mmCIF file of C-alpha atoms and ligand atoms in Angstrom:
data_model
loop_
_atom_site.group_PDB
_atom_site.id
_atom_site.type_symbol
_atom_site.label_atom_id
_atom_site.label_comp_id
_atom_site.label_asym_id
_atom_site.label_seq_id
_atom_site.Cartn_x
_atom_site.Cartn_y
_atom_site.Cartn_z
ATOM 1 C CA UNK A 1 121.310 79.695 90.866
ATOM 2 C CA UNK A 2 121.217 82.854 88.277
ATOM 3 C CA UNK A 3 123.310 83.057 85.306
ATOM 4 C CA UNK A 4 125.827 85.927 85.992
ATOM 5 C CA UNK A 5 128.771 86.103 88.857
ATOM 6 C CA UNK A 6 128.724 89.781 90.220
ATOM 7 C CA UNK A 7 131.999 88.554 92.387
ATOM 8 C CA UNK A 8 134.114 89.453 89.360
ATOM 9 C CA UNK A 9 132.753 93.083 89.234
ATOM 10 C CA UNK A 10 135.566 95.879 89.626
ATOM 11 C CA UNK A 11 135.039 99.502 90.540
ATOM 12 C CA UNK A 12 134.237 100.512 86.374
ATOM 13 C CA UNK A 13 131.476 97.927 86.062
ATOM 14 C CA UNK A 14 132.034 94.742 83.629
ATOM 15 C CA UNK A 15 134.062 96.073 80.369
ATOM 16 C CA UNK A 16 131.483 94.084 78.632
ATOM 17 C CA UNK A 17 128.378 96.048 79.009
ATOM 18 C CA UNK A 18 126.345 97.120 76.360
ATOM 19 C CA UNK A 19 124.315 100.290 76.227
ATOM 20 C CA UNK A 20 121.475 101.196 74.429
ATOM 21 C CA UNK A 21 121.211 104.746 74.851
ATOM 22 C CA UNK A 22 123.346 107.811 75.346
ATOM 23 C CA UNK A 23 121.722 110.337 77.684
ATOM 24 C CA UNK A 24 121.785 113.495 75.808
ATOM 25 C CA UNK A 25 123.202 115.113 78.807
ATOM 26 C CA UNK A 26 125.775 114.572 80.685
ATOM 27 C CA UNK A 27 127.346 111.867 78.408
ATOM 28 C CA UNK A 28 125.711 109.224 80.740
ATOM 29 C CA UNK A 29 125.007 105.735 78.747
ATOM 30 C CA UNK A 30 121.721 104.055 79.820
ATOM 31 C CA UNK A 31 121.035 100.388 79.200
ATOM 32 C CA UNK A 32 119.089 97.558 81.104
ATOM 33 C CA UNK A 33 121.469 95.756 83.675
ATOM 34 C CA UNK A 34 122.770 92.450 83.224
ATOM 35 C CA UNK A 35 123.140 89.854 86.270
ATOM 36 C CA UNK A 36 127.156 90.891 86.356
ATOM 37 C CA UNK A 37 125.688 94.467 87.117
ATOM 38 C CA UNK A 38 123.790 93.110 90.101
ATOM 39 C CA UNK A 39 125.838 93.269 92.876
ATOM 40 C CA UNK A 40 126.740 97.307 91.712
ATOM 41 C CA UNK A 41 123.179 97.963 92.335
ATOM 42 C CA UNK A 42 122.979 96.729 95.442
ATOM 43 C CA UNK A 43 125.850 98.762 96.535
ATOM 44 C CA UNK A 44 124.607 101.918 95.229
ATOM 45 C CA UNK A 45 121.529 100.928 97.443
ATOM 46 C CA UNK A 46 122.749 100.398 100.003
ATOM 47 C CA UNK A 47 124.960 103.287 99.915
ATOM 48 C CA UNK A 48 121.642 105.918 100.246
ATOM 49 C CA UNK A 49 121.385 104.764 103.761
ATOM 50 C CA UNK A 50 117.433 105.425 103.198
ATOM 51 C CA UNK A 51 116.360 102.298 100.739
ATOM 52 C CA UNK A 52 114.748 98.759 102.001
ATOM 53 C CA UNK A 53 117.978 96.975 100.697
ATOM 54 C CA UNK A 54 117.283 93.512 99.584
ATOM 55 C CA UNK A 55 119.865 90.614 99.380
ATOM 56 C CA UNK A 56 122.970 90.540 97.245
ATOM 57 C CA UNK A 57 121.311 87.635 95.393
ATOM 58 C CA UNK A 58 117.782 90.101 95.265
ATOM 59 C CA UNK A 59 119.440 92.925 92.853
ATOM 60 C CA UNK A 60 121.289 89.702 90.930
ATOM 61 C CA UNK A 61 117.963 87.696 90.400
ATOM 62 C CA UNK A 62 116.240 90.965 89.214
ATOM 63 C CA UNK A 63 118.648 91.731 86.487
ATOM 64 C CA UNK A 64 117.763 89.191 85.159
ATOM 65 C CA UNK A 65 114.451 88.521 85.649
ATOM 66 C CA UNK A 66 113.228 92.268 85.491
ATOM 67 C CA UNK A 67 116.053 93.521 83.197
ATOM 68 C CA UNK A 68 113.319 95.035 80.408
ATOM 69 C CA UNK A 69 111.785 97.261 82.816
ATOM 70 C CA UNK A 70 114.725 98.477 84.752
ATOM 71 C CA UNK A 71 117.809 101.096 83.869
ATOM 72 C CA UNK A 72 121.316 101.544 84.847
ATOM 73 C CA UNK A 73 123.007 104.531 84.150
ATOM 74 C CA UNK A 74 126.979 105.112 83.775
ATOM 75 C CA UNK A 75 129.174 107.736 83.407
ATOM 76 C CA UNK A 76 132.022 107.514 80.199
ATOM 77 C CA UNK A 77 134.822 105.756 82.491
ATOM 78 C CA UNK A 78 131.926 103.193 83.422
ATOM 79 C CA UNK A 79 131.174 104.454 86.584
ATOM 80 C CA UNK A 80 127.628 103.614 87.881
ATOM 81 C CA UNK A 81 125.284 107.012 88.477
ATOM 82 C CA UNK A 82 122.136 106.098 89.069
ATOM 83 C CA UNK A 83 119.629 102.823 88.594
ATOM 84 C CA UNK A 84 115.887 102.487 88.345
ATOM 85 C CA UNK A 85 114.267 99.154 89.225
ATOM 86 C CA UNK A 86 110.642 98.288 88.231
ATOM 87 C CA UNK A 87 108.323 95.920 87.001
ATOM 88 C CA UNK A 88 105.368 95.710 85.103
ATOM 89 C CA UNK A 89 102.509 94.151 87.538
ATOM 90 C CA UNK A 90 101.416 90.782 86.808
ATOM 91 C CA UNK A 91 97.823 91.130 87.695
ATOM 92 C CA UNK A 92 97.927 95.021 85.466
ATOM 93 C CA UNK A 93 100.140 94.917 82.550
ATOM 94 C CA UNK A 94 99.161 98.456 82.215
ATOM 95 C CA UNK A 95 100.999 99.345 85.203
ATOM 96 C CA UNK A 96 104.850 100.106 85.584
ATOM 97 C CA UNK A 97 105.472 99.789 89.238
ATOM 98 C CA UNK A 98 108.789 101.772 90.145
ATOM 99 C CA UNK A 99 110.605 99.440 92.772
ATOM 100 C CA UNK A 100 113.955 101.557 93.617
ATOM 101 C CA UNK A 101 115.371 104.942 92.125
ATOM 102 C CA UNK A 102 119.074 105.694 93.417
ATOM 103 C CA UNK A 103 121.294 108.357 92.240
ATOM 104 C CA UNK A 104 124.833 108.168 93.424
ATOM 105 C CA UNK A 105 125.465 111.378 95.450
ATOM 106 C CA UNK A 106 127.586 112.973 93.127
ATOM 107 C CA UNK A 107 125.273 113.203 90.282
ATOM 108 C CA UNK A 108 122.067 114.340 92.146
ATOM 109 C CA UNK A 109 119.760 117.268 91.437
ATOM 110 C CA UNK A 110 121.037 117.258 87.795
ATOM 111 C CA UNK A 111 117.818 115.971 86.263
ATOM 112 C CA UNK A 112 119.580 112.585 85.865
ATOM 113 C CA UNK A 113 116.161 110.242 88.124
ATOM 114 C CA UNK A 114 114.256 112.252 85.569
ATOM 115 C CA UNK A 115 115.868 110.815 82.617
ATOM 116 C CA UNK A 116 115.909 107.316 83.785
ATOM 117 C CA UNK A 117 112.175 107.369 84.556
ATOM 118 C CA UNK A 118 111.613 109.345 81.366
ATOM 119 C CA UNK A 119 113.328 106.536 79.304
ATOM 120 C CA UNK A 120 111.655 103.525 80.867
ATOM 121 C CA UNK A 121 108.349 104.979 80.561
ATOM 122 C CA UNK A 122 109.091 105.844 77.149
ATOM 123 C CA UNK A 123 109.931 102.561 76.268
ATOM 124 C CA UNK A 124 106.840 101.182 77.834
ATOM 125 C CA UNK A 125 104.221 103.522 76.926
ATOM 126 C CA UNK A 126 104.803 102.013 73.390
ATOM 127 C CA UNK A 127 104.095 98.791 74.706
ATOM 128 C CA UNK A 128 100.954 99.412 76.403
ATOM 129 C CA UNK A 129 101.992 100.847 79.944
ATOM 130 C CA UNK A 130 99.264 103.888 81.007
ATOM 131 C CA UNK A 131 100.439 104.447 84.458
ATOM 132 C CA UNK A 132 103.670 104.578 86.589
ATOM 133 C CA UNK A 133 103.024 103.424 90.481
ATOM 134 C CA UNK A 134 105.363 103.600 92.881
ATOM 135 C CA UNK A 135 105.253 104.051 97.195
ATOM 136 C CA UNK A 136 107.251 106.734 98.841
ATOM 137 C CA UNK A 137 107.549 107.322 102.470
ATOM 138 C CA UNK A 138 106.398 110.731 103.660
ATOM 139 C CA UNK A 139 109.538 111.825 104.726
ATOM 140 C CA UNK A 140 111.223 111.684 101.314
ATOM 141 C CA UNK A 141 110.785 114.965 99.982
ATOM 142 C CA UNK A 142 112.888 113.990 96.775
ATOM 143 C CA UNK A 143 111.553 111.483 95.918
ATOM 144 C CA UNK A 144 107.587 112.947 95.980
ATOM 145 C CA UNK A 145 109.431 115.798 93.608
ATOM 146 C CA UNK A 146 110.591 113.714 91.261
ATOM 147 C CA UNK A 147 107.120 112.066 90.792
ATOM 148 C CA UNK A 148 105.462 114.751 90.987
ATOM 149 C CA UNK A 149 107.664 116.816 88.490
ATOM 150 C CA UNK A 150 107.460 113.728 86.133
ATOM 151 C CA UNK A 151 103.331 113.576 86.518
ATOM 152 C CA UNK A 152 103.842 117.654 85.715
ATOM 153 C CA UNK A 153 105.639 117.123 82.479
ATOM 154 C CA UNK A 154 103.520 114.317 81.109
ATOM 155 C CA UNK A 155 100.301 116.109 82.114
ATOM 156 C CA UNK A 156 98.752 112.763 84.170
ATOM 157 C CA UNK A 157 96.724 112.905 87.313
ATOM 158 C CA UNK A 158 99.099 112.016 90.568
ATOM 159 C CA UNK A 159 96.829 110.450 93.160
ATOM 160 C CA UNK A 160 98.514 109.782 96.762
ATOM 161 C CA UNK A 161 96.997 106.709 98.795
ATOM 162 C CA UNK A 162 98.569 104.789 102.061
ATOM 163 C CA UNK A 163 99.673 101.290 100.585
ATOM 164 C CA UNK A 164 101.222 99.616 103.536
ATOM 165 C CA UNK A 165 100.662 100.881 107.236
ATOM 166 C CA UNK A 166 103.233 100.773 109.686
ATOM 167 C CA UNK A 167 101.265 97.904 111.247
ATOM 168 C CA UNK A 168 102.560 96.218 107.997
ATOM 169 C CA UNK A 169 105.395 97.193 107.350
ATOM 170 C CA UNK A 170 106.637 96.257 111.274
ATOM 171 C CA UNK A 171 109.962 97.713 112.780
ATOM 172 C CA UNK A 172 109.540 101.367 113.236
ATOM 173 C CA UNK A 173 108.629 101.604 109.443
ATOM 174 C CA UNK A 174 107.359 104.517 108.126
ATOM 175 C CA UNK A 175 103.811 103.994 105.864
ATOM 176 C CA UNK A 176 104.512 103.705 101.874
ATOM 177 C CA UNK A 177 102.189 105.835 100.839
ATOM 178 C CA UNK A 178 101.147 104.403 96.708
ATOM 179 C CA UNK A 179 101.593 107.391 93.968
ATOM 180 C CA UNK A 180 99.767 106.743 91.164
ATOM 181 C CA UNK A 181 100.459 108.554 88.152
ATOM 182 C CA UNK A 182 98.181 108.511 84.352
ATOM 183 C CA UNK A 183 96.548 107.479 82.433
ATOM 184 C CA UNK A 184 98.658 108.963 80.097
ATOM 185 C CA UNK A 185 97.284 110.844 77.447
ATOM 186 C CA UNK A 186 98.998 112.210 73.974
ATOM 187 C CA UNK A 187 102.608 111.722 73.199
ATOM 188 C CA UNK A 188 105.360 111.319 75.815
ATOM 189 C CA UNK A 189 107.105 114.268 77.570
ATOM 190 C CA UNK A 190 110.601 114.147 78.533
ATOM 191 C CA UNK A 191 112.792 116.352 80.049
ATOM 192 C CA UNK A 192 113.967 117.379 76.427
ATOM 193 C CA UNK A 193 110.676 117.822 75.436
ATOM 194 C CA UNK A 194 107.602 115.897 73.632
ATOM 195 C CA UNK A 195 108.784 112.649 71.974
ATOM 196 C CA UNK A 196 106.343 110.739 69.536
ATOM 197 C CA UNK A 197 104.485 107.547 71.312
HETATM 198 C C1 COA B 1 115.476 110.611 95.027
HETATM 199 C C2 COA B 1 116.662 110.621 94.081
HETATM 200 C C3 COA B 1 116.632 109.348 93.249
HETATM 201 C C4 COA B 1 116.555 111.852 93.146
HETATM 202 O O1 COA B 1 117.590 111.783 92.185
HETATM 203 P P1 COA B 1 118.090 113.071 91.396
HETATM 204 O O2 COA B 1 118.780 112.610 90.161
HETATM 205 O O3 COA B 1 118.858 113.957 92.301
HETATM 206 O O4 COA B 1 116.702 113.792 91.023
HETATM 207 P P2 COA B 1 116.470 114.809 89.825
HETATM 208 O O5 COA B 1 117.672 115.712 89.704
HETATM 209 O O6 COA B 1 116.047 114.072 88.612
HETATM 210 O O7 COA B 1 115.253 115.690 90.382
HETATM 211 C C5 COA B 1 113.896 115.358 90.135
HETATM 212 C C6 COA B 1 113.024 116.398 90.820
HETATM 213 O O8 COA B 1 113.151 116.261 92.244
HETATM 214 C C7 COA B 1 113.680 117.452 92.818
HETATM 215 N N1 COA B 1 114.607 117.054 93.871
HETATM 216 C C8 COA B 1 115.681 116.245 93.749
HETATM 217 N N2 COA B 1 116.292 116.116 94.940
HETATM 218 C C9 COA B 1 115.587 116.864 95.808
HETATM 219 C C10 COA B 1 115.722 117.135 97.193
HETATM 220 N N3 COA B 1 116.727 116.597 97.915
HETATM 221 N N4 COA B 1 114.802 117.935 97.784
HETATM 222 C C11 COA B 1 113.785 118.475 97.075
HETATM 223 N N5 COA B 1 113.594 118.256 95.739
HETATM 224 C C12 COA B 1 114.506 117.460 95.132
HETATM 225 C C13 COA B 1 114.373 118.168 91.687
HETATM 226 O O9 COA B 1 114.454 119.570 91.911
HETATM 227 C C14 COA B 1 113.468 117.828 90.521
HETATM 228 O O10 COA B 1 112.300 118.618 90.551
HETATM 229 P P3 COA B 1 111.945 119.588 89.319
HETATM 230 O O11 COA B 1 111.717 118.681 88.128
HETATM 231 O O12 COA B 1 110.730 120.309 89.772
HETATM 232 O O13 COA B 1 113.142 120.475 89.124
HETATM 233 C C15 COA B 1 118.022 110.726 94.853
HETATM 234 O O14 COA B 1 117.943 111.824 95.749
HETATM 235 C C16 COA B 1 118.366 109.478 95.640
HETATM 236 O O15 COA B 1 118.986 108.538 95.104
HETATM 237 N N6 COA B 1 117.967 109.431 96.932
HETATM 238 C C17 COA B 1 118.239 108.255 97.775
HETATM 239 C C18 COA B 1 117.370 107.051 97.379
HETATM 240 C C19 COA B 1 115.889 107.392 97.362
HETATM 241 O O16 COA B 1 115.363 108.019 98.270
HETATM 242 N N7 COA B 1 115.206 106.919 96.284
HETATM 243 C C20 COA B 1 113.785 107.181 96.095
HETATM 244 C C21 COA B 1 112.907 106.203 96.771
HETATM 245 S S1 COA B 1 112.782 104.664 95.882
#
């Protein structure tokens, strides 16, 4: 069983949360999520109505295990905005696979999946990370902007491949289609602006 019970969680998030960054707009605190942040995420996904929505005990076992390379993002009273879950591939270290992006709907088109990205790249770019892969299904026109605009700002190469079918995927599921962004090249560009390696 994973360290952590999310059952304790009230609407503000767990008063004991720690964050290690302050989003210079919007007075939005980004940190990695703990285990006790878990069951929030899952929520929030399952609120979009348009993610794959693992398990309860899925977004629990990955803030733990994949805590480093993910981001939660909360507004001053605590309330959860946003969330970014990735990994760095086992078999490419070099790789930062996005897994989920969700914005709550009241903090959309506000640049705010653009920060989080922005700061886990950031982060991992200093740590040896030269490309950000992630699927997106063809229909989500967000979603390809927000990769796209990131690829933009950092000056990398965005190639589009089919990853999974919908033989694959089964059910009616549309095709992820893989966007691969990099190799990244010179310092770091963030919505603020270049940002030393
Ligand atoms: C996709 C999602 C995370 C975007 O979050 P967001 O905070 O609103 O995005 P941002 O404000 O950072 O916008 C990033 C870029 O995408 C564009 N964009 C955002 N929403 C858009 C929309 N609905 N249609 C077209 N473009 C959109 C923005 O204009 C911006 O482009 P720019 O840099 O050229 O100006 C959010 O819409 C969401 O949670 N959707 C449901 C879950 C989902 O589909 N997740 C992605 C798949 S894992």
């Amino acid at each position: 069983m994973p360290s952590g019970d999310a059952s304790d969680i009230g609407p503000k998030g767990p008063a004991t949360q720690v964050k290690d960054y302050i989003d210079p707009d919007g007075d939005l605190s980004f940190g990695s999520p703990t285990p006790t942040e878990g069951a929030e995420l899952w929520n929030l996904a399952r609120e979009t109505g348009n993610l794959d929505v693992n398990s309860r005990y899925g977004y629990v076992l990955w803030c733990r295990d994949f805590a480093a390379t993910s981001v939660v993002a909360r507004d001053p009273l605590g309330v959860i905005a946003g969330f970014i879950t990735g990994y760095r591939r086992p078999d490419a270290p070099d790789v930062y696979f996005v897994w989920q992006v969700a914005v709550a709907p009241g903090f959309r088109r506000r640049g705010l999946a653009r920060r989080m990205l922005d700061h886990a790249v950031l982060r991992m770019r200093s740590n040896g990370v030269r490309y950000v892969e992630t699927t997106v299904t063809p229909d989500n026109k967000a979603s390809m902007r927000l990769f796209e605009s990131f690829a933009q700002a950092n000056g990398a190469d965005l190639t589009r491949d089919v990853l999974f079918s919908e033989q694959e995927l089964g059910s009616g599921h549309e095709p992820e289609v893989l966007h691969r962004i990099g190799p990244f090249a010179g310092p770091a560009r963030t919505l603020e602006g270049a940002l030393p390696d």
